[in-house]
PDB file of C-alpha atoms in Angstrom:
ATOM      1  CA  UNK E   1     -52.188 -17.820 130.661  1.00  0.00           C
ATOM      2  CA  UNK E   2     -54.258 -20.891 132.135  1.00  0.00           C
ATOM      3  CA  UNK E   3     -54.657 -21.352 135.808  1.00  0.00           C
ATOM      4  CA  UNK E   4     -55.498 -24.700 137.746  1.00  0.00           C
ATOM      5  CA  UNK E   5     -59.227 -22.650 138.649  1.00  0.00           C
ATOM      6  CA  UNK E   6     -59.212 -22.431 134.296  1.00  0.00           C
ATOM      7  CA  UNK E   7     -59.013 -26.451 133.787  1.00  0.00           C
ATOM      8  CA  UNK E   8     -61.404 -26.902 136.566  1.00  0.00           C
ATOM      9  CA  UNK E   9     -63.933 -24.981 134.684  1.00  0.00           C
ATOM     10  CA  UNK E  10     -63.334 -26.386 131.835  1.00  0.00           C
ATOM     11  CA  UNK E  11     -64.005 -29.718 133.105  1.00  0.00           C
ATOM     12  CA  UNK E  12     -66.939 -28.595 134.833  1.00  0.00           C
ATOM     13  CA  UNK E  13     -68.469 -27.584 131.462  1.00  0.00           C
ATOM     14  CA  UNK E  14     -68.066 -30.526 129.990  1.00  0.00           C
ATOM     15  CA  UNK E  15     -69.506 -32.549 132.224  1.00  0.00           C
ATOM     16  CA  UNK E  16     -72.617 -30.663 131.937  1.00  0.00           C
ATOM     17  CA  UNK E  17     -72.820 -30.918 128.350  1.00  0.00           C
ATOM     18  CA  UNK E  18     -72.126 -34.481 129.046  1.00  0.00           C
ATOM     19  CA  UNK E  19     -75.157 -34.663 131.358  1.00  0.00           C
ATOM     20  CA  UNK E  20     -77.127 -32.924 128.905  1.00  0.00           C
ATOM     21  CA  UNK E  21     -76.306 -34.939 126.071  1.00  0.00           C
ATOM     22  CA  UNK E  22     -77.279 -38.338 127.845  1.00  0.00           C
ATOM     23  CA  UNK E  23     -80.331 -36.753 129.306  1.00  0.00           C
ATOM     24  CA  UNK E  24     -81.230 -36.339 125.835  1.00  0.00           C
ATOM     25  CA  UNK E  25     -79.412 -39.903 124.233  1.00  0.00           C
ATOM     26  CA  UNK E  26     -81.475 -41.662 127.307  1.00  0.00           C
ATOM     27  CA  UNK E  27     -85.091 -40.730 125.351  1.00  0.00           C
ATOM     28  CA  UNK E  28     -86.820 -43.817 123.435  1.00  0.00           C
ATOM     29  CA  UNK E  29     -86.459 -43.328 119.957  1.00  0.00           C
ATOM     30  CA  UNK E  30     -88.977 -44.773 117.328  1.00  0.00           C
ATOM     31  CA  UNK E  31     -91.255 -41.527 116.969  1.00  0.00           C
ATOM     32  CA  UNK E  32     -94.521 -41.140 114.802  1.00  0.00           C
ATOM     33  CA  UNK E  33     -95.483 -37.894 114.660  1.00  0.00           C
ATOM     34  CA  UNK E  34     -94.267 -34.343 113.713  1.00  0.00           C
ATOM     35  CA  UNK E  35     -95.225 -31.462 115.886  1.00  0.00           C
ATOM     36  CA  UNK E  36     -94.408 -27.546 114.571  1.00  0.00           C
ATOM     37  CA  UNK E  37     -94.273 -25.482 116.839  1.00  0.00           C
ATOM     38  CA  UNK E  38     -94.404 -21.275 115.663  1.00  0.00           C
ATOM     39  CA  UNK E  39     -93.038 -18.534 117.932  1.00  0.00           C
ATOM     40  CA  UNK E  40     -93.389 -20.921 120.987  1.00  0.00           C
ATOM     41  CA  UNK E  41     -97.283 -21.838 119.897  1.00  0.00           C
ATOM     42  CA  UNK E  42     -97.784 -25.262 118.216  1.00  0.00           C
ATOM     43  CA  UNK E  43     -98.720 -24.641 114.882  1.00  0.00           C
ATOM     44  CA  UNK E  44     -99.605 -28.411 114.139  1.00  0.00           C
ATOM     45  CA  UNK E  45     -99.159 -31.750 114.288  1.00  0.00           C
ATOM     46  CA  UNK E  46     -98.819 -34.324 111.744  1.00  0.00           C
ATOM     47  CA  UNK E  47     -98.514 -37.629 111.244  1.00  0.00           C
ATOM     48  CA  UNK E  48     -95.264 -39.312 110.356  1.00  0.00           C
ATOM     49  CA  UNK E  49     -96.539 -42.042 107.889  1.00  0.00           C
ATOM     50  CA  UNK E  50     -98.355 -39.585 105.695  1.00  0.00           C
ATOM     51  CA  UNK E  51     -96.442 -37.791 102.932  1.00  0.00           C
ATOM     52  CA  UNK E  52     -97.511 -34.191 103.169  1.00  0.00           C
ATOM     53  CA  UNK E  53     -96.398 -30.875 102.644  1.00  0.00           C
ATOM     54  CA  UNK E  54     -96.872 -28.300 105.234  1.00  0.00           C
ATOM     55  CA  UNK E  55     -96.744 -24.787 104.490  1.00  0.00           C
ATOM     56  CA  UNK E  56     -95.964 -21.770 106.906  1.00  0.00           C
ATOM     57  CA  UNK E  57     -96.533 -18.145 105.431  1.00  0.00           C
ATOM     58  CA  UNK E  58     -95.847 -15.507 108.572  1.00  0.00           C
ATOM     59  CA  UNK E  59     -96.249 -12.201 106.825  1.00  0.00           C
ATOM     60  CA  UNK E  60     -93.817 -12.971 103.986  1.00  0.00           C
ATOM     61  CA  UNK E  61     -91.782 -15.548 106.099  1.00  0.00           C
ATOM     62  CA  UNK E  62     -92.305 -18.816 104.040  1.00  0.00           C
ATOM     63  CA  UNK E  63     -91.219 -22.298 105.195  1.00  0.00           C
ATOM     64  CA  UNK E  64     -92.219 -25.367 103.438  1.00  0.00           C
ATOM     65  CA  UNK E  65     -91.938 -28.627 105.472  1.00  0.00           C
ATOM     66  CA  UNK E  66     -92.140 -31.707 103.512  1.00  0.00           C
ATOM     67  CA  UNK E  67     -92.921 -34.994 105.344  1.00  0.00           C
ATOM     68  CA  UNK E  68     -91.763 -38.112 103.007  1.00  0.00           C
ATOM     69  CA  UNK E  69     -91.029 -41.839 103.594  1.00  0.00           C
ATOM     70  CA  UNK E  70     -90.358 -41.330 107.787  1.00  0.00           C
ATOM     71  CA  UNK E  71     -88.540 -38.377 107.375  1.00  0.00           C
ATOM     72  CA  UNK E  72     -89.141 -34.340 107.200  1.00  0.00           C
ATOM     73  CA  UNK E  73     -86.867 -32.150 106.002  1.00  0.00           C
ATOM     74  CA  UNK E  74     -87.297 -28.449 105.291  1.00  0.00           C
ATOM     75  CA  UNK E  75     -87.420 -27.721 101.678  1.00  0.00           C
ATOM     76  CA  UNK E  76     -87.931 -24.484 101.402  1.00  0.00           C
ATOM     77  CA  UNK E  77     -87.357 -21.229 103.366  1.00  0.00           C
ATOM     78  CA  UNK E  78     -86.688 -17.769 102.687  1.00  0.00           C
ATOM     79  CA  UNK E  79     -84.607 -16.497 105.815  1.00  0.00           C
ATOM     80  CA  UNK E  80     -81.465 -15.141 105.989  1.00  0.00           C
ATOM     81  CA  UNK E  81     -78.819 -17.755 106.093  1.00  0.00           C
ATOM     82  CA  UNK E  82     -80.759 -20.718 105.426  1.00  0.00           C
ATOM     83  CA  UNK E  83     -79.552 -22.645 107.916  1.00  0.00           C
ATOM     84  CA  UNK E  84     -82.729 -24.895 108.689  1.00  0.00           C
ATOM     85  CA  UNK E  85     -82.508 -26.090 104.597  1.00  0.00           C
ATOM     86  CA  UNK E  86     -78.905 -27.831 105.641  1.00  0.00           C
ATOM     87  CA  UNK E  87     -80.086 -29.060 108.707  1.00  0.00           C
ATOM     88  CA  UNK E  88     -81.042 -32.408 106.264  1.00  0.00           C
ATOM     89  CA  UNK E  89     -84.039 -34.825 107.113  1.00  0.00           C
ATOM     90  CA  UNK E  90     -84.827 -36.018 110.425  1.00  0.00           C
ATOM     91  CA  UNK E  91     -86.376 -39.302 111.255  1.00  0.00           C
ATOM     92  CA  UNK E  92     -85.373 -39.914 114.974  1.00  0.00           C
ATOM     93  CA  UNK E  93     -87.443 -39.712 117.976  1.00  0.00           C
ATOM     94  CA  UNK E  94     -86.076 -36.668 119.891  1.00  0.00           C
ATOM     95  CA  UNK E  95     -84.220 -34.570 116.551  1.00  0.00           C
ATOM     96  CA  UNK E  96     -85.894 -31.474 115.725  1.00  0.00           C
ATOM     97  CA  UNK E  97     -84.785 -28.819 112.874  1.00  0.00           C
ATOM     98  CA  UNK E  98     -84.993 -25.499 113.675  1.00  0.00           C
ATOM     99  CA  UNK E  99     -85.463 -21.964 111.422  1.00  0.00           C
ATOM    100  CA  UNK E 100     -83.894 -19.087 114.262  1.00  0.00           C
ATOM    101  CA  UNK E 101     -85.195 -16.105 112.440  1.00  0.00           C
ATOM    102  CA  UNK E 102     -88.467 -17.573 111.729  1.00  0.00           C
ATOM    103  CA  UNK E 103     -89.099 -18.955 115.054  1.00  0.00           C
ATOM    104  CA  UNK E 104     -89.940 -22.071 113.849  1.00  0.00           C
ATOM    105  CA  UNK E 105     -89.570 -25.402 115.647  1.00  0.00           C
ATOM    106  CA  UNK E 106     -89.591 -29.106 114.196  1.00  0.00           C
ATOM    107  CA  UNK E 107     -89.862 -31.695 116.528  1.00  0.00           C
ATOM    108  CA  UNK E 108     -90.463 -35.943 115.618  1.00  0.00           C
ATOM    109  CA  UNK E 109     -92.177 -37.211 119.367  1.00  0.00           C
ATOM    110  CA  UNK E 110     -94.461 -40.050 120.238  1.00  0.00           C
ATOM    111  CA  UNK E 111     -94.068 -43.446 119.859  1.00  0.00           C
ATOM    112  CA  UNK E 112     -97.503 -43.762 119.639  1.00  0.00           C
ATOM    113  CA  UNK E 113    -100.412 -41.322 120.212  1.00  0.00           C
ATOM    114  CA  UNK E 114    -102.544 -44.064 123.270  1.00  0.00           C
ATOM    115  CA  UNK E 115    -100.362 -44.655 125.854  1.00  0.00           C
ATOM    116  CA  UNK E 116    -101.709 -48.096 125.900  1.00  0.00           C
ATOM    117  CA  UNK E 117    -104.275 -49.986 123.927  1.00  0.00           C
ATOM    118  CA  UNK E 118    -106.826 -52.434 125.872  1.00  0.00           C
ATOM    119  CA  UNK E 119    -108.851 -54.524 123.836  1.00  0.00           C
TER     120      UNK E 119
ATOM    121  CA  UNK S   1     -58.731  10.308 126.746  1.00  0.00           C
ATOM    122  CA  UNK S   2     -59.072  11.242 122.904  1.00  0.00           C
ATOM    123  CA  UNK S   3     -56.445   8.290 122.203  1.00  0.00           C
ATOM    124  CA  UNK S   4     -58.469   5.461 124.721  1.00  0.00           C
ATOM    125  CA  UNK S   5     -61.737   6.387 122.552  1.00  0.00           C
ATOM    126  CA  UNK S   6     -59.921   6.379 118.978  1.00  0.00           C
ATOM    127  CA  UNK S   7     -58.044   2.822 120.133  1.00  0.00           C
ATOM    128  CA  UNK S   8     -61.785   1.847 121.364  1.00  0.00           C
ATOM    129  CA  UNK S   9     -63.155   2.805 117.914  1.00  0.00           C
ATOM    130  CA  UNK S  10     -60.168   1.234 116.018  1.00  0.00           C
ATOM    131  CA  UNK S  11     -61.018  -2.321 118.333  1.00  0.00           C
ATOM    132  CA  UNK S  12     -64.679  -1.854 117.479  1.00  0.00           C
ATOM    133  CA  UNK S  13     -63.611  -2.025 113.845  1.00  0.00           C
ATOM    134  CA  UNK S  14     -61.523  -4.656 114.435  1.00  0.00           C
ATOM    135  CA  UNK S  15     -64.342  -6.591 115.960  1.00  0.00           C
ATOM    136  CA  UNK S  16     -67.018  -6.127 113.363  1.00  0.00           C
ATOM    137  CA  UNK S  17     -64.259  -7.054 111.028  1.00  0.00           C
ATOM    138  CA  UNK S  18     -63.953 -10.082 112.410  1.00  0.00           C
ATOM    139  CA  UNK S  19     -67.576 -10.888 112.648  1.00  0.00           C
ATOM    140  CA  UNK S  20     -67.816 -10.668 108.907  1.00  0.00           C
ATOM    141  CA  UNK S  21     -64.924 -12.447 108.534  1.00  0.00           C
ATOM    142  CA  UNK S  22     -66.169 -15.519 110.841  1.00  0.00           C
ATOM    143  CA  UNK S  23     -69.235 -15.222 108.848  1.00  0.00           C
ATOM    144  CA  UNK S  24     -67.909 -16.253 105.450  1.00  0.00           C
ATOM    145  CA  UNK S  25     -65.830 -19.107 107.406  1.00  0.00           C
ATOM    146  CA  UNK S  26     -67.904 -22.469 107.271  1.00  0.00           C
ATOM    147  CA  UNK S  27     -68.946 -24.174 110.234  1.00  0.00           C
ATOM    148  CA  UNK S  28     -71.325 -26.834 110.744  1.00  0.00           C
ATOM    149  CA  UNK S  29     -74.510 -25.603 108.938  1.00  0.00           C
ATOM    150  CA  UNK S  30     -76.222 -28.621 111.110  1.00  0.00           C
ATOM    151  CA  UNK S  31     -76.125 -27.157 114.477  1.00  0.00           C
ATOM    152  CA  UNK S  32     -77.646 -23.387 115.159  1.00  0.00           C
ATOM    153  CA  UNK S  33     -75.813 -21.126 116.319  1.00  0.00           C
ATOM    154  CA  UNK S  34     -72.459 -22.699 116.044  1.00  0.00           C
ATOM    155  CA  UNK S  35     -69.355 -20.174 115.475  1.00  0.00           C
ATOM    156  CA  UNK S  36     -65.988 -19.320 115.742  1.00  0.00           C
ATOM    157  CA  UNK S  37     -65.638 -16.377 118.299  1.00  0.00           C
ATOM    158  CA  UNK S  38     -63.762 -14.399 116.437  1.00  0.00           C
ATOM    159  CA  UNK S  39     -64.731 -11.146 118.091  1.00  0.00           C
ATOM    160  CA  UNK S  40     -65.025 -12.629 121.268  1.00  0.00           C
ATOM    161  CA  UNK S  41     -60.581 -11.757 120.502  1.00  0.00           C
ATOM    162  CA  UNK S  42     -60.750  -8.282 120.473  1.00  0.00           C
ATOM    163  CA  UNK S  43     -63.680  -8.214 123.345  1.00  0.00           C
ATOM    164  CA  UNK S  44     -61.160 -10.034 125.657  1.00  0.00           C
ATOM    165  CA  UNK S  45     -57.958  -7.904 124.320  1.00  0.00           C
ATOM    166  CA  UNK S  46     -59.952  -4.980 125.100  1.00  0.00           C
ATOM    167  CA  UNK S  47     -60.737  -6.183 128.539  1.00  0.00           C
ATOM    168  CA  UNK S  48     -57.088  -6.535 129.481  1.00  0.00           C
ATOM    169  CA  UNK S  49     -56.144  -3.625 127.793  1.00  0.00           C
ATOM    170  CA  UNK S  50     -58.767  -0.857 128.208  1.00  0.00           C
ATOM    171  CA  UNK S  51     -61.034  -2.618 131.247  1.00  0.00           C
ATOM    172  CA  UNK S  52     -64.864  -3.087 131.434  1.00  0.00           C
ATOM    173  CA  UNK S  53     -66.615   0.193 130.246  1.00  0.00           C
ATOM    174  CA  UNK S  54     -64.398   0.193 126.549  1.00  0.00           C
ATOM    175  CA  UNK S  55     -64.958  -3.655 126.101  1.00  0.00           C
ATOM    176  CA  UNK S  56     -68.184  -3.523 126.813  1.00  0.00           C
ATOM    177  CA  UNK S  57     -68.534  -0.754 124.371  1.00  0.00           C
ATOM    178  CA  UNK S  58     -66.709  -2.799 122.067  1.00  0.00           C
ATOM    179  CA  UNK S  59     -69.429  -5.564 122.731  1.00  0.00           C
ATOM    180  CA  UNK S  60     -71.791  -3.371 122.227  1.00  0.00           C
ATOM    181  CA  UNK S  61     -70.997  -1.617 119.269  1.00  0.00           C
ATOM    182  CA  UNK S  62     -69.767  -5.026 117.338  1.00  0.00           C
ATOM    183  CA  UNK S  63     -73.506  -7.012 118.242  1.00  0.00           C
ATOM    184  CA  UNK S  64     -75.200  -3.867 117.060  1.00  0.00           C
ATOM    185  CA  UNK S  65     -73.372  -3.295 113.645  1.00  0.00           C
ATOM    186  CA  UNK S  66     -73.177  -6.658 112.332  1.00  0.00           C
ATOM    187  CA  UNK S  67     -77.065  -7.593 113.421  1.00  0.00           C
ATOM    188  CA  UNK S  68     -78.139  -4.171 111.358  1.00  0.00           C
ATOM    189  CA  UNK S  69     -75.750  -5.276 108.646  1.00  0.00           C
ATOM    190  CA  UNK S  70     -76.083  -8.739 108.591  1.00  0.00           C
ATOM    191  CA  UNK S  71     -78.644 -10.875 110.196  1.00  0.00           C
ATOM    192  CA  UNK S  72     -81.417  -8.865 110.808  1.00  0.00           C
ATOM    193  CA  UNK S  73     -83.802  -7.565 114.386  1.00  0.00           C
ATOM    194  CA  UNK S  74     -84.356 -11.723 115.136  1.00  0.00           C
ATOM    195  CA  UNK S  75     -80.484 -12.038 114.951  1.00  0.00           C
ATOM    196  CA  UNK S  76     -79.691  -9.130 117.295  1.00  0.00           C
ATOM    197  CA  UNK S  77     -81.809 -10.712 120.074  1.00  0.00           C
ATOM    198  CA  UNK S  78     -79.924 -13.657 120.002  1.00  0.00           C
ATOM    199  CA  UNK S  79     -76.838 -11.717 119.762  1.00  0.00           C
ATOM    200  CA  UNK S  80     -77.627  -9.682 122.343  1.00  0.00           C
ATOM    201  CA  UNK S  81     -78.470 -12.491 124.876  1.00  0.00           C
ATOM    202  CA  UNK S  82     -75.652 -14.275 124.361  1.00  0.00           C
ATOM    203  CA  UNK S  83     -73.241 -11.689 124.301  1.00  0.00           C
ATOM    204  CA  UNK S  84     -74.570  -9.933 127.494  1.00  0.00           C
ATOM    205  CA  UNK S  85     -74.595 -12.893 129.797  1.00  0.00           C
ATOM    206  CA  UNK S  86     -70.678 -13.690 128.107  1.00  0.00           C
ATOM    207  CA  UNK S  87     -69.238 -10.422 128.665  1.00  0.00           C
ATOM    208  CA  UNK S  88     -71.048 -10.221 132.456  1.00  0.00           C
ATOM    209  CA  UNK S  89     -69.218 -13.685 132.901  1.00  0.00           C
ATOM    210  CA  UNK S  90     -66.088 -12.288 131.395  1.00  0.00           C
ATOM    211  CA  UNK S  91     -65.663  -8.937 132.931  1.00  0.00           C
ATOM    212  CA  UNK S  92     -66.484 -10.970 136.063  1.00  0.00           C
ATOM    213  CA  UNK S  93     -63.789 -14.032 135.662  1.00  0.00           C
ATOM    214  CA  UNK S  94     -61.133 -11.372 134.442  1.00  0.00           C
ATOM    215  CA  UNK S  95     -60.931  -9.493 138.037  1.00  0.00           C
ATOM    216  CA  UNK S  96     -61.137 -12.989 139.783  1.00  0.00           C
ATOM    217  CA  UNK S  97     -57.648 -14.015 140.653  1.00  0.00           C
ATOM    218  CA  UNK S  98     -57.676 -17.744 140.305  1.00  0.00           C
ATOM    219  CA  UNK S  99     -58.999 -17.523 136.833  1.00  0.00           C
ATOM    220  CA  UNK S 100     -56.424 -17.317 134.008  1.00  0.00           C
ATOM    221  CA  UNK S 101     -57.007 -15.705 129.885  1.00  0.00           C
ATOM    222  CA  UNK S 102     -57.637 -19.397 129.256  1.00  0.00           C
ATOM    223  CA  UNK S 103     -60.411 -19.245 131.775  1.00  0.00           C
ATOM    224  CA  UNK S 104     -62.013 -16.242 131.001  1.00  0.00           C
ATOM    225  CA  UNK S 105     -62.480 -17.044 127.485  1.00  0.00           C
ATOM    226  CA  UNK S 106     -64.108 -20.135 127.702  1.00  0.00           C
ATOM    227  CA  UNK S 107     -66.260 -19.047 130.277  1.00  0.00           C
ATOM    228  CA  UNK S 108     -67.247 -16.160 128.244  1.00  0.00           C
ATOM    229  CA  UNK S 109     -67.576 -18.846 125.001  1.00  0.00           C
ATOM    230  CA  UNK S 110     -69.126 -21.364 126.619  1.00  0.00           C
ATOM    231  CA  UNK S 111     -72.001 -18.508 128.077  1.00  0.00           C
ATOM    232  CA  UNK S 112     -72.165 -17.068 124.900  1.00  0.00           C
ATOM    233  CA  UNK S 113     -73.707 -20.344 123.781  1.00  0.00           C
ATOM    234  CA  UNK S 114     -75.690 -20.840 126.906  1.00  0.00           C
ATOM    235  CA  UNK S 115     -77.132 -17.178 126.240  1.00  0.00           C
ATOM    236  CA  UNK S 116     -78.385 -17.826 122.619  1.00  0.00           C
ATOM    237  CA  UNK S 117     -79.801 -20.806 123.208  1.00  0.00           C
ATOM    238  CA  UNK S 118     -81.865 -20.072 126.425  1.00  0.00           C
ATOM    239  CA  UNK S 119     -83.317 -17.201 124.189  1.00  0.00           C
ATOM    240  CA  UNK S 120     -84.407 -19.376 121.720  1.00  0.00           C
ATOM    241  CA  UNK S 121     -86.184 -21.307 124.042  1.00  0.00           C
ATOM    242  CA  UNK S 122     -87.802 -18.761 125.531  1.00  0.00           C
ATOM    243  CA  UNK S 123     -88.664 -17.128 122.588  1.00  0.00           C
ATOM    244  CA  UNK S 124     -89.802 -20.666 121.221  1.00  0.00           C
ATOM    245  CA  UNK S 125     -91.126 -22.106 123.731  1.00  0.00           C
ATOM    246  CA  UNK S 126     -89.191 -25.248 123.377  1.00  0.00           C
ATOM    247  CA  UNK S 127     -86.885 -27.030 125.366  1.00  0.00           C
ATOM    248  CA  UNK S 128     -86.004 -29.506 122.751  1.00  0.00           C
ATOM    249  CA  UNK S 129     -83.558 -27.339 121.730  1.00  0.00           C
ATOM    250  CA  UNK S 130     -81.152 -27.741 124.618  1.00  0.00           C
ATOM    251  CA  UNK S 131     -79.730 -30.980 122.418  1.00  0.00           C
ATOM    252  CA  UNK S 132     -77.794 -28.435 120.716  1.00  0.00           C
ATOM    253  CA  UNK S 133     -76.115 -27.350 123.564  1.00  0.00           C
ATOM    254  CA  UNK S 134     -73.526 -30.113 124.509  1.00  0.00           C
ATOM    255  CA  UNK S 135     -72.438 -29.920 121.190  1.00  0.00           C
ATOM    256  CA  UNK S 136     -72.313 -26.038 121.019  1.00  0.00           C
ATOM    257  CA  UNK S 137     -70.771 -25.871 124.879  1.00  0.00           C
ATOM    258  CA  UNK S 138     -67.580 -28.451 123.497  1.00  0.00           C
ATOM    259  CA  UNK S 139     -66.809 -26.586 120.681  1.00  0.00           C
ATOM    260  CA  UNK S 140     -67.073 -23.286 122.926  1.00  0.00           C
ATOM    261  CA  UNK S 141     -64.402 -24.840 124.812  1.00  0.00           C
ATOM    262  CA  UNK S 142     -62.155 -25.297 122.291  1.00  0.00           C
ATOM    263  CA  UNK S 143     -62.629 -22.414 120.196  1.00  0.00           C
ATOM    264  CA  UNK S 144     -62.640 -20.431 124.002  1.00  0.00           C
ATOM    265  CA  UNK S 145     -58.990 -22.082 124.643  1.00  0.00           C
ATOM    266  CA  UNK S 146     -57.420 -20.869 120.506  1.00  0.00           C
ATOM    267  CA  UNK S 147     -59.184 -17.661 121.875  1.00  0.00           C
ATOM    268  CA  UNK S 148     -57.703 -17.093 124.994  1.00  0.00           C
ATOM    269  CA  UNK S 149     -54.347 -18.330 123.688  1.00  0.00           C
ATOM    270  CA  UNK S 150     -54.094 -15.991 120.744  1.00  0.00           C
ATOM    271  CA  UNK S 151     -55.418 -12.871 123.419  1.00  0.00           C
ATOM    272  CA  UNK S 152     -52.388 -13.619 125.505  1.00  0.00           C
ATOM    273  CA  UNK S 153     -50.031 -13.806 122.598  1.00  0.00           C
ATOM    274  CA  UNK S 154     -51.301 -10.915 121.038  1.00  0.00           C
ATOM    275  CA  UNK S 155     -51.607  -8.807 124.587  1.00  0.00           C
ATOM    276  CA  UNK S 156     -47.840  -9.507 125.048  1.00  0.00           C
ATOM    277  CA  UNK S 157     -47.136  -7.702 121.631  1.00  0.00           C
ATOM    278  CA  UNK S 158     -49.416  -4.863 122.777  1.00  0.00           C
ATOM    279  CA  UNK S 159     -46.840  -3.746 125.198  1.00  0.00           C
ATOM    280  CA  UNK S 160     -46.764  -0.197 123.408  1.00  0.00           C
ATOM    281  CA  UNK S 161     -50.183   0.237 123.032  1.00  0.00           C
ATOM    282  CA  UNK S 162     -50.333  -0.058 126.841  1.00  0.00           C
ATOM    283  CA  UNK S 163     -47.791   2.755 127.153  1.00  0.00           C
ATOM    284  CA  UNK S 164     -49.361   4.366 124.717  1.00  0.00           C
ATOM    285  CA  UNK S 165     -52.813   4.876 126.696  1.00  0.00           C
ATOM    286  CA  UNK S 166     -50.547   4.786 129.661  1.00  0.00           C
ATOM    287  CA  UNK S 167     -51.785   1.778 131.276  1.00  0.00           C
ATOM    288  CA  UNK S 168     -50.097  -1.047 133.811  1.00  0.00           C
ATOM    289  CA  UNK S 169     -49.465  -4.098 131.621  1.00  0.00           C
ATOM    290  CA  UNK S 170     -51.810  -7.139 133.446  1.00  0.00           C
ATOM    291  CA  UNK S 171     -49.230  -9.583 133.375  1.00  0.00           C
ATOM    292  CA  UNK S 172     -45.798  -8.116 134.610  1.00  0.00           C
ATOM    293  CA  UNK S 173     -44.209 -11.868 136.182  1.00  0.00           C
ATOM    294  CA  UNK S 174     -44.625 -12.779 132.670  1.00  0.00           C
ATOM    295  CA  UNK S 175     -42.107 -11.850 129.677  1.00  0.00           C
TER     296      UNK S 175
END
């Protein structure tokens, strides 16, 4: 049923999801602004601070993004499953919420927009 | 010949069953693309039992059924991907000697995942998604290993369907 070759493999995969996840847990957190990005082609960016709501009609497909207080959740959506609407708010640098059959992609980035500032 | 393609029909039914089933089983709504693997059972039964061509019709026929019926042209792509690439993997670990059920099904899990999610990244152009995978490659393990486990229970208890489409029984050493 399981073979010595099985538990090495098993291993194996979980060290590279542990690689992956602290490749990702390494990134600075602190982000400021909220890029969509729509069947791979950024859609927009917006600004953290600012409470907005951001709309995105693709033939029918509606998604309403709603930027509050530091945080953006999805608020509305009309796909099947509805599975971006539970992903809650986000307010980390490097979370993202994503809508699958809508090809939509949420991402917080930037801790600021100037690398540096001289004054 | 008539009874391997009615016992391939009856696992294809089986599968799509199962699908449906795993569908109205919560899992984490926070992570996409997280799931149980139920069919990923009768994929892996049907590889031991019937060999490649039926389980991959079995594959096949369960992606293509329960995308029309239940999520839809988007979900069939990332269906497709991920099932592909795991039943490649699968068929491949299953005639590899050193690799046990075990093995096999959290290979085929764990690619399953890797599948889906390198589609939607292509298809999205955005790596940022790969944060999901860690999570979605541990609980591919796990749910890979009840998998596998329940595959060789169940195969053992399939002894007469093996007669019955007169085929060797994979594990002989083993009661």
């Amino acid at each position: 049923m399981i073979k010595k070759a099985d538990i090495l493999m098993i291993l194996a995969v979980l060290l590279l999801a542990a690689g992956i996840w602290i490749a990702f847990a390494l990134r600075p957190a602190g982000a400021q602004t909220v890029s969509v990005t729509v069947d791979g082609k950024p859609y927009g960016t917006y600004s953290l601070a600012e409470n907005q709501e951001i709309e995105i009609n693709q033939n029918g497909e509606r998604n309403i993004l709603i930027i509050k207080n530091g945080g953006v959740h999805m608020a509305q959506s009309n796909c099947p499953g509805g599975q971006c609407l539970a992903q809650g708010e986000i307010r980390d640098g490097g979370a993202s919420i994503v809508c699958l059959p809508h090809r939509i992609y949420v991402e917080l980035s930037g801790n600021s927009e100037y690398d540096a500032i001289v004054s | 010949m008539t009874r391997k393609i009615t016992l391939c029909a009856m696992l294809s039914a089986v599968a799509i069953a199962l699908a449906y089933i795993e569908l109205l089983i919560p899992v984490s709504t926070a992570v996409p693309g997280i799931k149980l693997g139920l069919p990923n059972l009768v994929v892996l039964i049907t590889l031991y039992l019937m060999g490649t061509r039926y389980a991959f019709a079995v594959s096949m026929v369960r992606i293509f059924i329960v995308s029309l019926l239940f999520s839809g042209v988007s979900g069939l792509l990332y269906s497709l991907a991920g099932g592909l690439l795991s039943f490649a993997v699968m068929a491949l670990f299953c005639r590899l000697r050193p690799f046990g059920i075990i093995g096999v099904s959290v290979a085929g899990a764990a690619c399953h995942n890797i599948g889906q999610i390198g589609v939607s990244i292509l298809l999205m152009a955005t790596p940022g998604l790969l944060v999901y995978l860690p999570v979605l490659l541990l609980t591919g393990v796990v749910t890979g290993i009840v998998i596998g486990a329940s595959a060789w229970v169940l195969l053992k208890r399939l002894r007469p369907v093996f007669d019955f489409i007169q085929q060797d029984f994979p594990f002989p050493d083993q009661t």
